CSV table of C-alpha atoms in Angstrom, one decimal:
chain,number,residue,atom,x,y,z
H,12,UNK,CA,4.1,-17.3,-21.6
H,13,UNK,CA,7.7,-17.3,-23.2
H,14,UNK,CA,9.0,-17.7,-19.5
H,15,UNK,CA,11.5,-14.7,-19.9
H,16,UNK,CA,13.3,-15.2,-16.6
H,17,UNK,CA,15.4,-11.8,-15.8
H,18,UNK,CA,17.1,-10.5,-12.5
H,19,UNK,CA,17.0,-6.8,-11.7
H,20,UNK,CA,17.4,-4.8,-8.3
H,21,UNK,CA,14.6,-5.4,-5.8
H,22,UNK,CA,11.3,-2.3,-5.7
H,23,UNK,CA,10.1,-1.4,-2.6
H,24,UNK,CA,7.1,-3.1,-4.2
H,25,UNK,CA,8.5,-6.2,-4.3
H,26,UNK,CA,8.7,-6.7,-0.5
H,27,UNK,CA,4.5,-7.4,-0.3
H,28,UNK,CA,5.0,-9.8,-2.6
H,29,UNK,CA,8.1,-11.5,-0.8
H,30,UNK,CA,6.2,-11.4,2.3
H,31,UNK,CA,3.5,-13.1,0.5
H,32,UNK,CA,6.0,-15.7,-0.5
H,33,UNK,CA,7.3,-16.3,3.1
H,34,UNK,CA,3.7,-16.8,4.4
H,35,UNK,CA,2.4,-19.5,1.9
H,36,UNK,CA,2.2,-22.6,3.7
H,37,UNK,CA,3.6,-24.9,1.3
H,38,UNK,CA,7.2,-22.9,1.2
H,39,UNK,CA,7.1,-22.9,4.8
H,40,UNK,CA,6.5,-26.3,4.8
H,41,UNK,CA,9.6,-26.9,2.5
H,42,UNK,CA,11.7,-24.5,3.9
H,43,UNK,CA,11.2,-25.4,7.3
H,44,UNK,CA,11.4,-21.1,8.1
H,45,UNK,CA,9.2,-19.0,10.1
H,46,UNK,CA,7.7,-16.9,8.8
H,47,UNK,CA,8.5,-13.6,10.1
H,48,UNK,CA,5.4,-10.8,11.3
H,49,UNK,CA,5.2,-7.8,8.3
H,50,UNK,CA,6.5,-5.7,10.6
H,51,UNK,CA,9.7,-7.6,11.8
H,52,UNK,CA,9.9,-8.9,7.7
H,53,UNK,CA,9.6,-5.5,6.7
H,54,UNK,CA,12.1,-4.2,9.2
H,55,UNK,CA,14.1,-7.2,8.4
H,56,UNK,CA,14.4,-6.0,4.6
H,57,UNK,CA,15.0,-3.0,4.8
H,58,UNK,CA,17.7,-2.8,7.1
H,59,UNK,CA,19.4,-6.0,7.2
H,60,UNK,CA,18.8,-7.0,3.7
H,61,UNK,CA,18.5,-3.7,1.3
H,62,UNK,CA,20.5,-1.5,4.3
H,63,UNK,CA,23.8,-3.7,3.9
H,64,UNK,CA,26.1,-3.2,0.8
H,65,UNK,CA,27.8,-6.8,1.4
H,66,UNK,CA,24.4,-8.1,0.6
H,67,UNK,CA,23.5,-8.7,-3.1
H,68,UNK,CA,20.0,-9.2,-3.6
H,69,UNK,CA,18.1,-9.3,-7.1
H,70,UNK,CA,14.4,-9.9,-8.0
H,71,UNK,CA,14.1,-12.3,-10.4
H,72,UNK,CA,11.1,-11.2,-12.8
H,73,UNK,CA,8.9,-13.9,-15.4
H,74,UNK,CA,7.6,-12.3,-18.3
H,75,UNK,CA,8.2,-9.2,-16.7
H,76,UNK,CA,6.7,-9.8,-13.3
H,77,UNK,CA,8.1,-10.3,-9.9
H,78,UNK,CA,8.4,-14.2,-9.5
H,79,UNK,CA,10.9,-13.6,-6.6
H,80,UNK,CA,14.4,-13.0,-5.2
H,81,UNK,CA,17.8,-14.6,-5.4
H,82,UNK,CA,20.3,-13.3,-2.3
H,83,UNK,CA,23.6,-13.9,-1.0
H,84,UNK,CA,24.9,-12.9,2.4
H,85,UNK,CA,27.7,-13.3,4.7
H,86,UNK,CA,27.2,-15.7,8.0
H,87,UNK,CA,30.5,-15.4,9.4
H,88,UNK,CA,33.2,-16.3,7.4
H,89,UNK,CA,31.2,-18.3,4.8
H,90,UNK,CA,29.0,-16.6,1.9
H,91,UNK,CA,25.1,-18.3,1.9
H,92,UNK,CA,22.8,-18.4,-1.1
H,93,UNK,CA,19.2,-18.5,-0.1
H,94,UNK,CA,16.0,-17.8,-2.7
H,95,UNK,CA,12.5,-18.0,-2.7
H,96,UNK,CA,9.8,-17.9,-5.6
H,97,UNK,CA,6.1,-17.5,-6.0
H,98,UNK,CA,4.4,-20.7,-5.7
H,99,UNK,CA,3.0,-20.3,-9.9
H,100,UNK,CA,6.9,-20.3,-10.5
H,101,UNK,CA,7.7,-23.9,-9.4
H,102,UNK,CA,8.4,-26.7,-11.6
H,103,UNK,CA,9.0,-24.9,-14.6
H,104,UNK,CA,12.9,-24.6,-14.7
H,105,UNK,CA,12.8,-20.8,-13.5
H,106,UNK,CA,14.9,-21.1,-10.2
H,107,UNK,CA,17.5,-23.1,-12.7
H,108,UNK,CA,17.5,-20.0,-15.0
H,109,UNK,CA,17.1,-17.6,-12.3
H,110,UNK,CA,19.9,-18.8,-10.6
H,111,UNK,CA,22.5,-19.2,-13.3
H,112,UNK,CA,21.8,-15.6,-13.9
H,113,UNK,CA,22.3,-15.0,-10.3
H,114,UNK,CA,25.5,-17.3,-9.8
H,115,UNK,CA,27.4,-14.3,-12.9
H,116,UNK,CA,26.9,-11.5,-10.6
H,117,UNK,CA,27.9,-13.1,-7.6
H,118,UNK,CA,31.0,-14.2,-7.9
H,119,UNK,CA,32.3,-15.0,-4.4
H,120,UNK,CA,33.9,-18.9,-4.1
H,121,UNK,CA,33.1,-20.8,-2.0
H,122,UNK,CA,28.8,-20.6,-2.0
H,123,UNK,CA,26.9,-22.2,0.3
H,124,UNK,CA,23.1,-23.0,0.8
H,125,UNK,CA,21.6,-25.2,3.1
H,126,UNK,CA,17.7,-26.1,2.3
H,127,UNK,CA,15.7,-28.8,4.5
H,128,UNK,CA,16.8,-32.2,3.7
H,129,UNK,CA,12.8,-32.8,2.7
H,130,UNK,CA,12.8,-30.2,0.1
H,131,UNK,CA,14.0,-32.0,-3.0
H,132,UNK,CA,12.9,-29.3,-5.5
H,133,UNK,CA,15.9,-27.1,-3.9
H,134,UNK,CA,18.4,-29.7,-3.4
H,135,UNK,CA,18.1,-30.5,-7.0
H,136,UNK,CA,18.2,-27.1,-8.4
H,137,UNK,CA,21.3,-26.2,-6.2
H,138,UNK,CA,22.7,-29.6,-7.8
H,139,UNK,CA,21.8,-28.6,-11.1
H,140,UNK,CA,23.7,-25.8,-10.6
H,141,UNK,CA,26.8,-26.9,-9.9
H,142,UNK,CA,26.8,-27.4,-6.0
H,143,UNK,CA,27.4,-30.5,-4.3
H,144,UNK,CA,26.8,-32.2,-0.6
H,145,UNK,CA,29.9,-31.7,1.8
H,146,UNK,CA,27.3,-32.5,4.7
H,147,UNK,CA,24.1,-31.7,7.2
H,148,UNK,CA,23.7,-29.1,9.4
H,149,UNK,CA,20.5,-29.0,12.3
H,150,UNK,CA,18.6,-25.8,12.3
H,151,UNK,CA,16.3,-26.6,15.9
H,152,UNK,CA,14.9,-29.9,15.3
H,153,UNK,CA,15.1,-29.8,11.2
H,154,UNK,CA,18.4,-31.3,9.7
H,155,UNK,CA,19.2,-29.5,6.2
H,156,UNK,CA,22.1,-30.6,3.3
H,157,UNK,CA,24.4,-28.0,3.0
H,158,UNK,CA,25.8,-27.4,-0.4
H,159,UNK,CA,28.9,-25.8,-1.8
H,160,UNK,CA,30.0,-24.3,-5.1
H,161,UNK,CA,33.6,-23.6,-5.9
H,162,UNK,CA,34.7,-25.6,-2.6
H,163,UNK,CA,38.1,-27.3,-3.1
């Protein structure tokens, strides 16, 4: 494997695999997200995610295949970053690649993300690139790091 990371727009296909991602128990663990029903995910996707143009969304591909997605979306006035990859695609400096490629297209300053304060692995590719801690935030009983990029 020559661990060609690429981005491109997201298939209708991809979505089983995304739900796939959502559902395995050691991202939930990480993430400290619910997973979401196929129905309500699917419902989710297509018309929150893939129905909103202020959304951009990519699926990031290995060697060709679907690994899994990058996204950025508005939450009031601040633009989020959130991502999730297949489980074979940890560890290997994909998300880091991945999301370099990501942070050219989007181009909105500042850029958020806020990943569970136990889920290193994120914290530290966010770090790598280029965000830094500005503080905590509590979703329910879970506190999370929240991360800028291009915050003054």
């Amino acid at each position: 494997m020559s661990d060609d990371v690429r981005l491109r727009d997201v298939e209708e296909a991809d979505l089983e695999l995304f739900l796939e991602h959502e559902h395995d128990p050691e991202t939930v663990r990480r993430s400290k997200f619910t997973p979401r029903d196929r129905e309500r995910f699917m419902t989710h996707w297509t018309t929150r995610v893939l129905g909103d143009p202020t959304i951009l969304v990519q699926t990031v591909t290995v060697d060709g295949e679907p690994a899994g997605n990058v996204v950025a979306w508005w939450e009031d006035d601040r633009r989020f970053i959130g991502y999730v990859f297949g489980r074979p695609y940890w560890g290997r400096g994909i998300g880091t690649k991945a999301l370099t490629l990501f942070l050219e297209r989007e181009k909105a300053r500042p850029l958020y993300a806020d990943p569970f304060t136990g889920n290193a692995g994120s914290v530290r590719l966010l770090e790598k690139c280029g965000f830094r801690r500005v503080g905590t935030v509590q979703h329910g009983e879970h506190e999370h790091v929240m991360l800028a990029l291009g915050e003054d």
